[in-house]
Short mmCIF file of N, CA, C and O in Angstrom, two decimals:
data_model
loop_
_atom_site.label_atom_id
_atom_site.label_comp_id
_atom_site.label_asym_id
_atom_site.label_seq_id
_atom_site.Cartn_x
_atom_site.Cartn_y
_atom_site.Cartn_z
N UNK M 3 0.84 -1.18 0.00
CA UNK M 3 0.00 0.00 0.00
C UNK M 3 0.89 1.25 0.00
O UNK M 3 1.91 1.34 0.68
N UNK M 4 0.33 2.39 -0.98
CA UNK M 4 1.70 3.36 -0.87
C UNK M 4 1.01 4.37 0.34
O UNK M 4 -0.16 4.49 0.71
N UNK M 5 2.35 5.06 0.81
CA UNK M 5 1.93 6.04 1.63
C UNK M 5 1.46 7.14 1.45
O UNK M 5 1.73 7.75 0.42
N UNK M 6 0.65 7.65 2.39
CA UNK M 6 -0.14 9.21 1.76
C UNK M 6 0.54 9.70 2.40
O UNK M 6 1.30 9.39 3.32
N UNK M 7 0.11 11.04 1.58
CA UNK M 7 1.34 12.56 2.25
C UNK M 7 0.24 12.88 2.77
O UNK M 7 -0.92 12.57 2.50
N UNK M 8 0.97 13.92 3.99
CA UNK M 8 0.05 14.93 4.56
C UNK M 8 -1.26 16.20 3.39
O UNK M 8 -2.36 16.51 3.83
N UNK M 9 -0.96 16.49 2.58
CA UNK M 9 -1.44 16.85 1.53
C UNK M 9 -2.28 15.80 0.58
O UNK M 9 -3.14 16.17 -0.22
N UNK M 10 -2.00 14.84 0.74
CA UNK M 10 -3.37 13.60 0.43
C UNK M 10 -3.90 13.51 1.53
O UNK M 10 -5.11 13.58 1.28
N UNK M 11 -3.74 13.39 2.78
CA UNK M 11 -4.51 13.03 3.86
C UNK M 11 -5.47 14.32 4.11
O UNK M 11 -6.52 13.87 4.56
N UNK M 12 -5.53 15.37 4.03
CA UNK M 12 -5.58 16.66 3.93
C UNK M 12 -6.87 16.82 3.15
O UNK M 12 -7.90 16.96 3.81
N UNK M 13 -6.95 16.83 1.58
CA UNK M 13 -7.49 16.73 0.53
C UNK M 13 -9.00 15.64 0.69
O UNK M 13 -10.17 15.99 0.51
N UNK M 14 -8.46 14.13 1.11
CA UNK M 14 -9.50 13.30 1.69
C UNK M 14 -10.44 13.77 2.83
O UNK M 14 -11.65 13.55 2.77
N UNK M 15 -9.72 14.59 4.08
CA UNK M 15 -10.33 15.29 4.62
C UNK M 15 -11.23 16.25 4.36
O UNK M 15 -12.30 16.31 4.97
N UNK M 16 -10.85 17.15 3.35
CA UNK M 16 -11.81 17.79 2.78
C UNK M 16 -12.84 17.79 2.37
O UNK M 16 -13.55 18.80 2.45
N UNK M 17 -13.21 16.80 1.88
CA UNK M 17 -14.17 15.55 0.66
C UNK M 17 -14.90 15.38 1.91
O UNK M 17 -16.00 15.85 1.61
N UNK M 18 -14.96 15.02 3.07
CA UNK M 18 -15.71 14.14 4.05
C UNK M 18 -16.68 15.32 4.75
O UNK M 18 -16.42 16.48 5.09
N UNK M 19 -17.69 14.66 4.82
CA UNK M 19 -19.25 15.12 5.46
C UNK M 19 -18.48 15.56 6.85
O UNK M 19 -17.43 15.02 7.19
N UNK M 20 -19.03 16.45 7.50
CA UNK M 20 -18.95 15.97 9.04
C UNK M 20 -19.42 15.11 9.91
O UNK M 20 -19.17 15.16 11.11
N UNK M 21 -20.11 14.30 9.39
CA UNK M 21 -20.60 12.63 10.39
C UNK M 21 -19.43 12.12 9.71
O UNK M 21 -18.64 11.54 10.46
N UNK M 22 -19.10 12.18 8.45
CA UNK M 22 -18.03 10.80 8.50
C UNK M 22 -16.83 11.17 9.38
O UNK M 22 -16.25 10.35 10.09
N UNK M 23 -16.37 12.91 9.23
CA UNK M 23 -15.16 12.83 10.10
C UNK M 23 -15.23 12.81 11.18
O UNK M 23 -14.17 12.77 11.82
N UNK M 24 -16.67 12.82 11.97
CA UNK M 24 -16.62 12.18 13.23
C UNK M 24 -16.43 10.89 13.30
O UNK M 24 -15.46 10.44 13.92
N UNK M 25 -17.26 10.15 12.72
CA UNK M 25 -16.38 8.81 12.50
C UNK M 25 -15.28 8.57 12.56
O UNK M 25 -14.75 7.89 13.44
N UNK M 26 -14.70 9.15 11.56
CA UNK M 26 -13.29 9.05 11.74
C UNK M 26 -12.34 9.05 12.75
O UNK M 26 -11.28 8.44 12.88
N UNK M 27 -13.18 10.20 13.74
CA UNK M 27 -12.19 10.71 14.62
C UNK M 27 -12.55 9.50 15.70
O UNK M 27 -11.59 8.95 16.25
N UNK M 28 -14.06 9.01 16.07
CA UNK M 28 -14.01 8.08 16.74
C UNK M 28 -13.08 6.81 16.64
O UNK M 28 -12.35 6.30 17.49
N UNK M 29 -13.33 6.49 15.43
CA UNK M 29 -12.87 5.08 14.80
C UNK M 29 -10.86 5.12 15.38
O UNK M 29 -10.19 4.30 16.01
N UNK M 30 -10.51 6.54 14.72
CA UNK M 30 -8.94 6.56 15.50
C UNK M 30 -8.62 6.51 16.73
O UNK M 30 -7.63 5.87 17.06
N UNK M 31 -9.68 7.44 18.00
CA UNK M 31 -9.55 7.03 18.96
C UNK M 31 -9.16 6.02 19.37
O UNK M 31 -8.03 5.75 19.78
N UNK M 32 -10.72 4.92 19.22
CA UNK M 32 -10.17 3.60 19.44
C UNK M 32 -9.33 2.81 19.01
O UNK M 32 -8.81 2.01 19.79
N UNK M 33 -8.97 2.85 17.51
CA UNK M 33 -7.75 1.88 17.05
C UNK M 33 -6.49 2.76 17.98
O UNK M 33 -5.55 2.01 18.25
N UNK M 34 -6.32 4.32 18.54
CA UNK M 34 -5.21 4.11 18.98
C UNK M 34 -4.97 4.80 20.57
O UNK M 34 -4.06 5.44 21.11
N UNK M 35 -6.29 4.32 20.96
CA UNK M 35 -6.48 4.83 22.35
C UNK M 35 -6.04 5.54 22.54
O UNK M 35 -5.07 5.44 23.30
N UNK M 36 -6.47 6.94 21.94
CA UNK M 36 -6.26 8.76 22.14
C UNK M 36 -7.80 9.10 22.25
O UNK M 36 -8.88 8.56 22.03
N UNK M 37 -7.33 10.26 22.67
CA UNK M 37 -8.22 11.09 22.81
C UNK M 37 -8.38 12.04 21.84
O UNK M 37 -7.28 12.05 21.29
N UNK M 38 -9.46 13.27 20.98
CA UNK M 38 -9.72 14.53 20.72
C UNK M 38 -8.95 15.33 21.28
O UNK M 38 -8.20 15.92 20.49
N UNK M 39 -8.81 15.65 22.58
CA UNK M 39 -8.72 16.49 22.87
C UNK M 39 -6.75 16.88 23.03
O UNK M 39 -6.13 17.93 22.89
N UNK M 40 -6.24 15.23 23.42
CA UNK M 40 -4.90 14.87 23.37
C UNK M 40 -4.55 15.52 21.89
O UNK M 40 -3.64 16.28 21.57
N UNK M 41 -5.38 15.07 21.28
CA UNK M 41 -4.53 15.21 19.12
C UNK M 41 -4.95 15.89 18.94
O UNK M 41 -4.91 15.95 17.71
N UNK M 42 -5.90 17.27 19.55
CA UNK M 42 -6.08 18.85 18.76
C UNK M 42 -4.76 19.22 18.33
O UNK M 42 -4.62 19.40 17.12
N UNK M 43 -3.61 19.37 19.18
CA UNK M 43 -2.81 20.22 18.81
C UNK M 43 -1.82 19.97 17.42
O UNK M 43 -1.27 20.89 16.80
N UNK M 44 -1.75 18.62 17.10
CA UNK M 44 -1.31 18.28 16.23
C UNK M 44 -2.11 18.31 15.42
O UNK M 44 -1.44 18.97 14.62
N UNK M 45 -3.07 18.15 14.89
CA UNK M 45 -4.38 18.24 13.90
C UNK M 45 -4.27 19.57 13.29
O UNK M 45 -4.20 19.85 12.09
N UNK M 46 -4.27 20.76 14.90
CA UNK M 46 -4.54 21.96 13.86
C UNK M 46 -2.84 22.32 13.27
O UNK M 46 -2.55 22.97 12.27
N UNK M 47 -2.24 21.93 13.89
CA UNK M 47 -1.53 22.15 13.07
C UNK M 47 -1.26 21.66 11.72
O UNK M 47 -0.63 22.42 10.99
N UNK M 48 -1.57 20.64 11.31
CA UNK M 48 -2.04 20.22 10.28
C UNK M 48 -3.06 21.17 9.20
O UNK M 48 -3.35 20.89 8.04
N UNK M 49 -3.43 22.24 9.94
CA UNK M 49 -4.17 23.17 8.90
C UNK M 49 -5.82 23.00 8.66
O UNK M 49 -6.65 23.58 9.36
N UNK M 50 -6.12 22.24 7.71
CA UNK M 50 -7.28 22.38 7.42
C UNK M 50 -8.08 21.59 8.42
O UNK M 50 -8.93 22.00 9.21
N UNK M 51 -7.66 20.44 8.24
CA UNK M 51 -8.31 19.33 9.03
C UNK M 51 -8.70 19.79 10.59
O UNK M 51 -9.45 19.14 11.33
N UNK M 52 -8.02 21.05 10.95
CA UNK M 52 -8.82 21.43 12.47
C UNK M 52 -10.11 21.23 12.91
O UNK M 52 -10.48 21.17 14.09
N UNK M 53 -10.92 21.10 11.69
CA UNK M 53 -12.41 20.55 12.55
C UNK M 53 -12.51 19.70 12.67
O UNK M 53 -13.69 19.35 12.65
N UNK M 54 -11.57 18.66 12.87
CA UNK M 54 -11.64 17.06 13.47
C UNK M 54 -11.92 17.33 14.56
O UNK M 54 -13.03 16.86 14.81
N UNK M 55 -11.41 17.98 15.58
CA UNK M 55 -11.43 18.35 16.93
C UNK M 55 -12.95 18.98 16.88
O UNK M 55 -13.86 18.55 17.58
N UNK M 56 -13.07 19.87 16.11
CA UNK M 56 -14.84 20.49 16.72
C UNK M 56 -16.08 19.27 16.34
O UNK M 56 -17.23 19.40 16.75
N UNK M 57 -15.66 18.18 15.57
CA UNK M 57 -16.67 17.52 14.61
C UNK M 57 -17.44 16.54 15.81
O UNK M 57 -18.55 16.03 15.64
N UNK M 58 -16.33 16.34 17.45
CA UNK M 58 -16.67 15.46 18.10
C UNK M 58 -17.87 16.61 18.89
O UNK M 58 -18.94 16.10 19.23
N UNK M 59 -17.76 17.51 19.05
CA UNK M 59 -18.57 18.24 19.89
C UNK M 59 -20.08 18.45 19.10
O UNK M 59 -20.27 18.66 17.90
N UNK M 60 -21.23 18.30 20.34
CA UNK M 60 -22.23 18.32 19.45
C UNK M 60 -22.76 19.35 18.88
O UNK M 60 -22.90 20.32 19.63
N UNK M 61 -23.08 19.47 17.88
CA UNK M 61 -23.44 20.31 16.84
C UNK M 61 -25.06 20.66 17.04
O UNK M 61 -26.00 19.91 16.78
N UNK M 62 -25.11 21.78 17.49
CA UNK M 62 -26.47 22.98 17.37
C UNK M 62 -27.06 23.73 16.63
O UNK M 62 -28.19 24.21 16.73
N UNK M 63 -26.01 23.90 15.55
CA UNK M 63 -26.48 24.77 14.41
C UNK M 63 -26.34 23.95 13.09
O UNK M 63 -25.26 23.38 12.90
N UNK M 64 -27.27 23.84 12.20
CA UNK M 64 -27.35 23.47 10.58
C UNK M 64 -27.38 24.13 9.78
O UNK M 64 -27.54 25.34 9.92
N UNK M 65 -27.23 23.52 8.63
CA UNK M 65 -27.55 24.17 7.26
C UNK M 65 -28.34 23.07 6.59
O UNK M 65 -28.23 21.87 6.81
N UNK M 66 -29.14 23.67 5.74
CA UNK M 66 -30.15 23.09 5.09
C UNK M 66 -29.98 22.94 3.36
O UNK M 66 -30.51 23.90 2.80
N UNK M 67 -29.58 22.30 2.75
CA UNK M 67 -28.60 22.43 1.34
C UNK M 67 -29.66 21.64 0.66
O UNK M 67 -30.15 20.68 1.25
N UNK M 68 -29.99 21.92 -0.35
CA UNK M 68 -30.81 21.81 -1.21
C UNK M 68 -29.83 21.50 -2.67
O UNK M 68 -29.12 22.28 -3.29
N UNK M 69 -30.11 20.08 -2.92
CA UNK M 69 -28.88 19.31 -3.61
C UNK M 69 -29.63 19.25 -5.21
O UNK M 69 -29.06 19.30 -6.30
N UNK M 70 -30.68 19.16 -4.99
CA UNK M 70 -31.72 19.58 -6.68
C UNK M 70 -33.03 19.77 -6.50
O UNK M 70 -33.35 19.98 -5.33
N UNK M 71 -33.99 19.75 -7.41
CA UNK M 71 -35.30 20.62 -7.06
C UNK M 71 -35.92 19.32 -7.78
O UNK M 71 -37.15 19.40 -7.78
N UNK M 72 -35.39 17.98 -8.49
CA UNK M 72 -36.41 16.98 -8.97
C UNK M 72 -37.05 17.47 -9.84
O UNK M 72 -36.68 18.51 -10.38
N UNK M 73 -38.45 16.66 -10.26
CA UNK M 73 -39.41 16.27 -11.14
C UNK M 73 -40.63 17.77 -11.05
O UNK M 73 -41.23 18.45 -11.88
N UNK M 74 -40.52 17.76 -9.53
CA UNK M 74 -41.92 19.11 -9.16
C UNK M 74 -41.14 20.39 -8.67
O UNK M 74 -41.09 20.85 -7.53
N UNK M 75 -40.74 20.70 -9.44
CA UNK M 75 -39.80 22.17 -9.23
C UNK M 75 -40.76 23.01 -8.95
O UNK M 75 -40.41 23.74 -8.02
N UNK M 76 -41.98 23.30 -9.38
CA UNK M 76 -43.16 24.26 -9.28
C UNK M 76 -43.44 24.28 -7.23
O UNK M 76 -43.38 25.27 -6.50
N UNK M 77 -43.64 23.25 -6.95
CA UNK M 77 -43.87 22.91 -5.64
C UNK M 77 -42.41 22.82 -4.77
O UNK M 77 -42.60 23.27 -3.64
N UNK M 78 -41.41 22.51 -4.91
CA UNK M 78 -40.27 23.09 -4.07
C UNK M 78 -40.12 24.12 -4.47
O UNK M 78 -39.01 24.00 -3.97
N UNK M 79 -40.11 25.52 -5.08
CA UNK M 79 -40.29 26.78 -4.97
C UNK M 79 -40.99 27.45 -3.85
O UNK M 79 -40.68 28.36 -3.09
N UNK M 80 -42.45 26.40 -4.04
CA UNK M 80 -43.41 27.17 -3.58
C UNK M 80 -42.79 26.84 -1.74
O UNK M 80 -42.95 27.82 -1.01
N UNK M 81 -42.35 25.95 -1.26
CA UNK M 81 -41.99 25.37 -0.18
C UNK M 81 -40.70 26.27 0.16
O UNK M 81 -40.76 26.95 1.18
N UNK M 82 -39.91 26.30 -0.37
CA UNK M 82 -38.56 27.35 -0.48
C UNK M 82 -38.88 28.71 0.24
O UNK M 82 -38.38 29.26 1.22
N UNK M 83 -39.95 29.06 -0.65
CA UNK M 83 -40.90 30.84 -0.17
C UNK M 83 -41.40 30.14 0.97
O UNK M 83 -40.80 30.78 1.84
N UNK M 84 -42.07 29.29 1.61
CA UNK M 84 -42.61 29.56 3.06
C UNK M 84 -41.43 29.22 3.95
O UNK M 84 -41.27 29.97 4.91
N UNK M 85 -40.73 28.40 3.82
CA UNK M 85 -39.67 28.66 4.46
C UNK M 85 -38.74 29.63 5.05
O UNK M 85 -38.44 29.82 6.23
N UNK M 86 -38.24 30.35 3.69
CA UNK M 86 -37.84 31.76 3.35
C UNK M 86 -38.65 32.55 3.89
O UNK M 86 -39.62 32.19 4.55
N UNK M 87 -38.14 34.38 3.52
CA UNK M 87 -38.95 35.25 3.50
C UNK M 87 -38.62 35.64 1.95
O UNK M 87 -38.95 36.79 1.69
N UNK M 88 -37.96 34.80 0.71
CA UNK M 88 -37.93 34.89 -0.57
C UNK M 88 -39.00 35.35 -0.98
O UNK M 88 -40.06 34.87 -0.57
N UNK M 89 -38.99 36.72 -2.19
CA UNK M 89 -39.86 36.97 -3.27
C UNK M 89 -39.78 35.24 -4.51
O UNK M 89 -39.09 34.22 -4.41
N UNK M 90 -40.71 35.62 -5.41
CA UNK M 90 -41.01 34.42 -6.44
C UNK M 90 -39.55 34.25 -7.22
O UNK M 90 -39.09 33.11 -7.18
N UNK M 91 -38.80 35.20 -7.89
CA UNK M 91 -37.38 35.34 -8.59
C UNK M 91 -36.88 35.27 -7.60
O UNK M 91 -36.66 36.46 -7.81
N UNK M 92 -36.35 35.03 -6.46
CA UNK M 92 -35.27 34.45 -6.11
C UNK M 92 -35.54 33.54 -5.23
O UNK M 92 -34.90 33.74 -4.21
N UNK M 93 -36.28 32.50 -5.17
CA UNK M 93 -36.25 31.54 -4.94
C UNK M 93 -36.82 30.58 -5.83
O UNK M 93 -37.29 29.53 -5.41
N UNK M 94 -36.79 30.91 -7.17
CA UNK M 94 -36.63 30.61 -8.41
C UNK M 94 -35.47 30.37 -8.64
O UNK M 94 -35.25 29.25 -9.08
N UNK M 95 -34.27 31.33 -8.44
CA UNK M 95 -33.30 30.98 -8.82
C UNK M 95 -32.45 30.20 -7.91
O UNK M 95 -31.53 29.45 -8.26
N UNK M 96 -32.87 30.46 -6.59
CA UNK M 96 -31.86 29.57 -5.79
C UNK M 96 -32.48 28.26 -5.97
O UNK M 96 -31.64 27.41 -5.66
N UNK M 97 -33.85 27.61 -6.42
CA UNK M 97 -33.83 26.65 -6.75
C UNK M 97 -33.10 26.30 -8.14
O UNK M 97 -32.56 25.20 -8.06
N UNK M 98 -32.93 26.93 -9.44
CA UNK M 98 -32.45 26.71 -10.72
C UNK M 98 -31.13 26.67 -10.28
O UNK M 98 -30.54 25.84 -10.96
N UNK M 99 -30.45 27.15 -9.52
CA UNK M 99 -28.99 27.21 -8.75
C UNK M 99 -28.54 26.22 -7.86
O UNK M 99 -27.44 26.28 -7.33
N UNK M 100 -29.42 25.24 -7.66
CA UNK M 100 -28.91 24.31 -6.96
C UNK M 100 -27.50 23.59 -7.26
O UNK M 100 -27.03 23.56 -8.40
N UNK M 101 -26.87 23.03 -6.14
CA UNK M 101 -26.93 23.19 -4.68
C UNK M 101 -26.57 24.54 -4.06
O UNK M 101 -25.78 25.43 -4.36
N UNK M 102 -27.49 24.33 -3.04
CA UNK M 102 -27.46 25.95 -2.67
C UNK M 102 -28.30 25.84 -1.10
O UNK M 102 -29.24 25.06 -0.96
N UNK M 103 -27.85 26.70 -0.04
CA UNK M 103 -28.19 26.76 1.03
C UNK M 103 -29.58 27.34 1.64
O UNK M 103 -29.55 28.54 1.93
N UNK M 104 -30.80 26.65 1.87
CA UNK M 104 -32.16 27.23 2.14
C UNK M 104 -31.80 27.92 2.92
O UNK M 104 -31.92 29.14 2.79
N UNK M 105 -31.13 27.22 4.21
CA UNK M 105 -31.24 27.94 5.78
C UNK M 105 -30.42 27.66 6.02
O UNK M 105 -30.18 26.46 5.94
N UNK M 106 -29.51 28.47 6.44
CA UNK M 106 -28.64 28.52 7.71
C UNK M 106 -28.41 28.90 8.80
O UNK M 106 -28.86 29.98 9.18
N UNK M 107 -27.28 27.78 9.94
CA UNK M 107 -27.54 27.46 11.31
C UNK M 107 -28.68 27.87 11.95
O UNK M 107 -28.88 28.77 12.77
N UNK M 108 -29.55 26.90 11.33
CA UNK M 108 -31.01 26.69 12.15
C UNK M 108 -30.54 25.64 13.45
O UNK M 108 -29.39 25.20 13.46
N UNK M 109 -31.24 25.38 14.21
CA UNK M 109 -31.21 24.30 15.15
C UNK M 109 -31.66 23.07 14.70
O UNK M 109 -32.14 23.27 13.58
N UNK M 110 -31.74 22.08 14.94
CA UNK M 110 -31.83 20.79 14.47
C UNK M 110 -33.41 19.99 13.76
O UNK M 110 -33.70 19.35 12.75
N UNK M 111 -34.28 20.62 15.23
CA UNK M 111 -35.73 20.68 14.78
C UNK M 111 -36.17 21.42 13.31
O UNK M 111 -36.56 20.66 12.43
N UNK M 112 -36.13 22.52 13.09
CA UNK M 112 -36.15 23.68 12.33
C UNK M 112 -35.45 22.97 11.26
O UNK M 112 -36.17 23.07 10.27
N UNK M 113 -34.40 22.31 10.98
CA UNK M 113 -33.45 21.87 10.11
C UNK M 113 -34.31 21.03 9.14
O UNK M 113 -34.72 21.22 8.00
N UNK M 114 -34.47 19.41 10.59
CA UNK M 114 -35.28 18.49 10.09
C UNK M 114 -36.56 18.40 9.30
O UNK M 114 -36.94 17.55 8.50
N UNK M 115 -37.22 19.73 9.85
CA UNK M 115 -38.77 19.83 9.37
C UNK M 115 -38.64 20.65 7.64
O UNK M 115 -39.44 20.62 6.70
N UNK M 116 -37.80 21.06 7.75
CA UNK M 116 -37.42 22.05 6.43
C UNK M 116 -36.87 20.81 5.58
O UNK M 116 -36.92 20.96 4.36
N UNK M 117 -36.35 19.58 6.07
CA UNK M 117 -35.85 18.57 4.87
C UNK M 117 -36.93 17.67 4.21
O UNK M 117 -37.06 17.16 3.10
N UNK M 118 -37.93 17.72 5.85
CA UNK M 118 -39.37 16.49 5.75
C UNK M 118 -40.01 17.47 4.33
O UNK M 118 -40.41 16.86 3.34
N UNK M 119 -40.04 18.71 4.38
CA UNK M 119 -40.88 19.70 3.83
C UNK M 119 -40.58 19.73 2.05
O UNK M 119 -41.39 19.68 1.13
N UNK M 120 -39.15 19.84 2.00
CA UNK M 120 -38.57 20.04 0.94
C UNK M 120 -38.47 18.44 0.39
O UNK M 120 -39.02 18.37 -0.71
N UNK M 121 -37.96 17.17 0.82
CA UNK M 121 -38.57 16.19 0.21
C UNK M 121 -39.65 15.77 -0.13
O UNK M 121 -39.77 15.13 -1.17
N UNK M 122 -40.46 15.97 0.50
CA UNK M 122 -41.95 15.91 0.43
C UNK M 122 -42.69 16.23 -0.73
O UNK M 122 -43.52 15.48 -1.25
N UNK M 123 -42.25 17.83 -1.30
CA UNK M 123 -42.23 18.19 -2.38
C UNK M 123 -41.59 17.58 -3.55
O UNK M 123 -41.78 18.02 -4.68
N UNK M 124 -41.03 16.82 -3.36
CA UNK M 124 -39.98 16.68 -4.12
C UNK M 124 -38.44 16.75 -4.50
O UNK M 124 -38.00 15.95 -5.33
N UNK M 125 -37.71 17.58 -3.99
CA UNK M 125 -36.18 17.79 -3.80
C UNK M 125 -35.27 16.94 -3.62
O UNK M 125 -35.67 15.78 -3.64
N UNK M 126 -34.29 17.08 -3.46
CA UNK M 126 -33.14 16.54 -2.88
C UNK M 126 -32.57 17.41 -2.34
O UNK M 126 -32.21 18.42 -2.94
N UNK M 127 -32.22 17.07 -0.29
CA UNK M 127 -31.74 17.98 0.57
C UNK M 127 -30.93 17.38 1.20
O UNK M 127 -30.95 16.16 1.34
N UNK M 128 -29.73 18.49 1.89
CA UNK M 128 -28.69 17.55 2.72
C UNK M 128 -28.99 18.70 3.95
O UNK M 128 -29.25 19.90 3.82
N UNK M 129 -28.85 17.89 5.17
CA UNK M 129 -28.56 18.54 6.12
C UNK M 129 -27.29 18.84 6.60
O UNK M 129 -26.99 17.80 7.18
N UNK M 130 -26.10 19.81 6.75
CA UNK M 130 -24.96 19.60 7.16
C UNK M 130 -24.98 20.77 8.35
O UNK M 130 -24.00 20.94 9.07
#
């Protein structure tokens, strides 16, 4: 197996959801019985990857990402505006613009009900 550089390890990091790099960060724990809080300092120094360390702490605030608008685009618009306080053109376009952020750092409830809402209609949504 060849070795990754810090700059591949880095890059992979990037790519990853924040549930997986919590994963991650769990999964290393245990294969090397550390802690978060022990490997912050080396992490951030590592640069990007510093939100390994915040990814274990629980998360209060979301974003609501709206990944495509599907088959009934007419009806996730219309769902977009009650959500929003969007006029008809621009939440027209932030749907034709997808992916693109409905809401941000809502709380979790607020998050969830905005994904039930926007699938429902039709969409494709990520919560991050």
């Amino acid at each position: 197996m060849a070795k990754l550089t810090q700059d591949d390890l880095l890059a992979q990091f990037e790519e990853m959801t924040l549930i997986e790099l919590s994963e991650f960060v769990k999964a290393f724990e245990e294969k090397f019985d550390v802690t978060a809080a022990a490997a912050a300092p080396v992490v951030v120094a590592g640069g990007a990857a510093g939100g390994a360390a915040e990814a274990v702490e629980e998360k209060d605030e979301f974003d609501v990402v709206l990944t495509g608008a599907g088959d009934k685009k007419i009806q996730v618009i219309k769902v977009v505006r009650e959500l929003t306080s969007l006029g008809l053109k621009e939440a027209k376009d932030l749907v034709d613009g997808a992916p693109k952020p409905v809401l941000e750092k809502v709380n979790k409830e607020a998050a969830d009900k905005a994904k039930e809402s926007l699938e429902g209609a039709g969409a494709s949504v990520e919560v991050k």
